[in-house]
mmCIF file of C-alpha atoms in Angstrom:
data_model
loop_
_atom_site.group_PDB
_atom_site.id
_atom_site.type_symbol
_atom_site.label_atom_id
_atom_site.label_comp_id
_atom_site.label_asym_id
_atom_site.label_seq_id
_atom_site.Cartn_x
_atom_site.Cartn_y
_atom_site.Cartn_z
ATOM 1 C CA MET T 1 89.915 56.253 58.995
ATOM 2 C CA LYS T 2 88.469 58.568 61.614
ATOM 3 C CA ASN T 3 90.934 57.223 64.178
ATOM 4 C CA HIS T 4 93.829 58.032 61.827
ATOM 5 C CA LEU T 5 92.556 61.580 61.337
ATOM 6 C CA ASN T 6 92.270 62.083 65.094
ATOM 7 C CA ARG T 7 95.857 60.915 65.528
ATOM 8 C CA LEU T 8 96.969 63.232 62.759
ATOM 9 C CA PHE T 9 95.345 66.254 64.389
ATOM 10 C CA VAL T 10 96.968 65.387 67.713
ATOM 11 C CA LEU T 11 100.391 64.731 66.202
ATOM 12 C CA LEU T 12 100.577 67.754 63.905
ATOM 13 C CA PRO T 13 101.163 70.321 66.693
ATOM 14 C CA VAL T 14 103.694 68.008 68.349
ATOM 15 C CA VAL T 15 105.582 67.546 65.092
ATOM 16 C CA ALA T 16 105.488 71.289 64.406
ATOM 17 C CA VAL T 17 107.022 72.080 67.806
ATOM 18 C CA PHE T 18 109.612 69.333 67.301
ATOM 19 C CA VAL T 19 110.618 70.732 63.899
ATOM 20 C CA ILE T 20 110.929 74.249 65.317
ATOM 21 C CA VAL T 21 113.084 73.065 68.214
ATOM 22 C CA LEU T 22 115.183 70.821 65.990
ATOM 23 C CA SER T 23 115.783 73.587 63.461
ATOM 24 C CA SER T 24 117.278 75.772 66.187
ATOM 25 C CA PHE T 25 120.235 73.393 66.483
ATOM 26 C CA ASP T 26 123.201 73.598 64.151
ATOM 27 C CA THR T 27 123.695 69.969 63.147
ATOM 28 C CA ASN T 28 126.379 70.771 60.604
ATOM 29 C CA SER T 29 129.150 71.201 63.150
ATOM 30 C CA ILE T 30 128.823 69.143 66.288
ATOM 31 C CA THR T 31 131.707 69.491 68.724
ATOM 32 C CA ARG T 32 132.436 66.810 71.251
ATOM 33 C CA SER T 33 135.186 66.324 73.764
ATOM 34 C CA GLY T 34 137.574 63.588 72.826
ATOM 35 C CA PRO T 35 140.038 61.568 74.870
ATOM 36 C CA GLY T 36 142.597 63.646 76.727
ATOM 37 C CA ASN T 37 140.338 66.727 76.636
ATOM 38 C CA GLN T 38 141.160 67.277 72.994
ATOM 39 C CA GLU T 39 138.358 68.728 70.966
ATOM 40 C CA ASP T 40 137.284 66.856 67.870
ATOM 41 C CA THR T 41 134.775 68.219 65.427
ATOM 42 C CA PHE T 42 132.311 65.817 63.918
ATOM 43 C CA VAL T 43 130.630 67.391 60.915
ATOM 44 C CA ILE T 44 127.501 66.167 59.188
ATOM 45 C CA PRO T 45 127.302 67.971 55.828
ATOM 46 C CA ASP T 46 123.954 69.415 54.767
ATOM 47 C CA ASP T 47 123.456 66.859 51.992
ATOM 48 C CA ILE T 48 124.023 63.941 54.391
ATOM 49 C CA GLN T 49 121.809 65.551 57.032
ATOM 50 C CA GLY T 50 119.107 65.815 54.369
ATOM 51 C CA ILE T 51 119.372 62.080 53.684
ATOM 52 C CA PHE T 52 119.209 61.323 57.413
ATOM 53 C CA ASP T 53 116.191 63.605 57.806
ATOM 54 C CA LYS T 54 114.356 62.023 54.873
ATOM 55 C CA SER T 55 115.064 58.348 55.396
ATOM 56 C CA CYS T 56 116.576 57.676 58.811
ATOM 57 C CA PHE T 57 115.776 60.148 61.557
ATOM 58 C CA GLY T 58 112.106 59.175 61.855
ATOM 59 C CA CYS T 59 113.115 55.902 63.528
ATOM 60 C CA HIS T 60 116.675 56.506 64.720
ATOM 61 C CA ASN T 61 116.091 59.207 67.357
ATOM 62 C CA VAL T 62 115.526 59.248 71.114
ATOM 63 C CA ASP T 63 111.784 59.871 70.687
ATOM 64 C CA SER T 64 111.211 57.022 68.234
ATOM 65 C CA LYS T 65 108.508 54.477 68.992
ATOM 66 C CA SER T 66 110.768 51.725 67.648
ATOM 67 C CA ASP T 67 112.800 50.248 70.513
ATOM 68 C CA LYS T 68 114.869 48.245 68.040
ATOM 69 C CA ALA T 69 115.811 51.320 65.985
ATOM 70 C CA ARG T 70 116.662 53.320 69.133
ATOM 71 C CA LYS T 71 118.916 50.541 70.407
ATOM 72 C CA LYS T 72 120.717 50.169 67.081
ATOM 73 C CA LEU T 73 121.514 53.809 66.324
ATOM 74 C CA LEU T 74 120.552 57.252 67.597
ATOM 75 C CA LEU T 75 121.403 59.817 64.964
ATOM 76 C CA ASP T 76 120.642 62.674 67.328
ATOM 77 C CA GLN T 77 123.299 61.395 69.743
ATOM 78 C CA LEU T 78 126.169 60.568 67.389
ATOM 79 C CA HIS T 79 128.095 63.516 68.812
ATOM 80 C CA ASP T 80 127.972 61.923 72.300
ATOM 81 C CA LEU T 81 129.757 58.748 71.220
ATOM 82 C CA SER T 82 133.399 58.086 71.937
ATOM 83 C CA LYS T 83 135.613 58.136 68.880
ATOM 84 C CA ALA T 84 135.746 54.326 68.787
ATOM 85 C CA LYS T 85 131.966 53.960 69.030
ATOM 86 C CA LEU T 86 131.437 56.670 66.423
ATOM 87 C CA VAL T 87 133.795 54.905 64.013
ATOM 88 C CA ALA T 88 131.900 51.644 64.640
ATOM 89 C CA ALA T 89 128.523 53.375 64.084
ATOM 90 C CA LEU T 90 129.769 54.878 60.816
ATOM 91 C CA GLY T 91 130.973 51.435 59.730
ATOM 92 C CA ASP T 92 127.557 49.992 60.542
ATOM 93 C CA ILE T 93 125.851 52.752 58.532
ATOM 94 C CA LYS T 94 128.089 52.008 55.550
ATOM 95 C CA ASP T 95 127.529 48.247 55.749
ATOM 96 C CA ILE T 96 123.771 48.286 56.374
ATOM 97 C CA VAL T 97 123.071 50.875 53.695
ATOM 98 C CA GLY T 98 125.351 48.939 51.338
ATOM 99 C CA GLU T 99 123.347 45.777 51.973
ATOM 100 C CA GLY T 100 120.103 47.638 51.253
ATOM 101 C CA LYS T 101 118.690 46.863 54.699
ATOM 102 C CA MET T 102 117.737 50.423 55.586
ATOM 103 C CA PRO T 103 115.144 51.689 55.543
ATOM 104 C CA PRO T 104 113.561 48.261 56.054
ATOM 105 C CA ASP T 105 111.133 46.900 53.453
ATOM 106 C CA LYS T 106 108.273 46.698 55.966
ATOM 107 C CA PHE T 107 108.656 50.421 56.707
ATOM 108 C CA LEU T 108 108.881 51.285 53.014
ATOM 109 C CA GLU T 109 105.581 49.503 52.330
ATOM 110 C CA ASN T 110 103.881 52.306 54.291
ATOM 111 C CA TYR T 111 106.317 55.112 53.419
ATOM 112 C CA PRO T 112 107.757 54.496 49.947
ATOM 113 C CA ASP T 113 108.879 58.130 49.723
ATOM 114 C CA LYS T 114 111.454 57.424 52.479
ATOM 115 C CA ALA T 115 113.411 54.989 50.302
ATOM 116 C CA LEU T 116 117.013 55.833 49.583
ATOM 117 C CA THR T 117 117.800 56.442 45.954
ATOM 118 C CA PRO T 118 120.916 54.659 44.661
ATOM 119 C CA GLU T 119 122.674 58.044 44.594
ATOM 120 C CA GLU T 120 121.700 58.791 48.215
ATOM 121 C CA ALA T 121 122.857 55.343 49.324
ATOM 122 C CA ASP T 122 126.207 55.797 47.546
ATOM 123 C CA LYS T 123 126.647 59.275 49.014
ATOM 124 C CA LEU T 124 125.817 58.074 52.540
ATOM 125 C CA LYS T 125 128.174 55.088 52.293
ATOM 126 C CA ALA T 126 131.027 57.229 50.955
ATOM 127 C CA TRP T 127 130.530 59.855 53.681
ATOM 128 C CA ALA T 128 130.422 57.239 56.455
ATOM 129 C CA GLU T 129 133.570 55.532 55.194
ATOM 130 C CA LYS T 130 135.483 58.795 54.655
ATOM 131 C CA THR T 131 134.458 60.203 58.053
ATOM 132 C CA ALA T 132 135.403 57.000 59.867
ATOM 133 C CA ASP T 133 138.786 56.979 58.117
ATOM 134 C CA GLU T 134 139.383 60.619 59.085
ATOM 135 C CA LEU T 135 138.541 59.887 62.724
ATOM 136 C CA VAL T 136 140.927 56.936 62.843
ATOM 137 C CA ASN T 137 143.846 58.713 61.135
#
């Protein structure tokens, strides 16, 4: 228990700085250069960003301790993907959330508050599908 408290006191300032830095970025409108120097705008609506923040970003970011999660998907680098890779990532999000595989059960045993509600899962799947369709068309 004491070891956990020591970790908490060390991590709290790091998390606080991370939150402050992260909040300075506007994640609602991420612009990226597309093929042929055309500019495409990839938008993550506030409600979807909230779902990512609650249930996904803890593992799927460049600073995550989970190598597997970092290799699968980096939410903080979606805007760096080519259009084709972004469409594929959105398809993966839709499929994996639809199958109920994320967040994983082992993770939810320790953090049950990170579980997606059925409404959040439906909203995330619909957004991923709609956004992928818009990027393709």
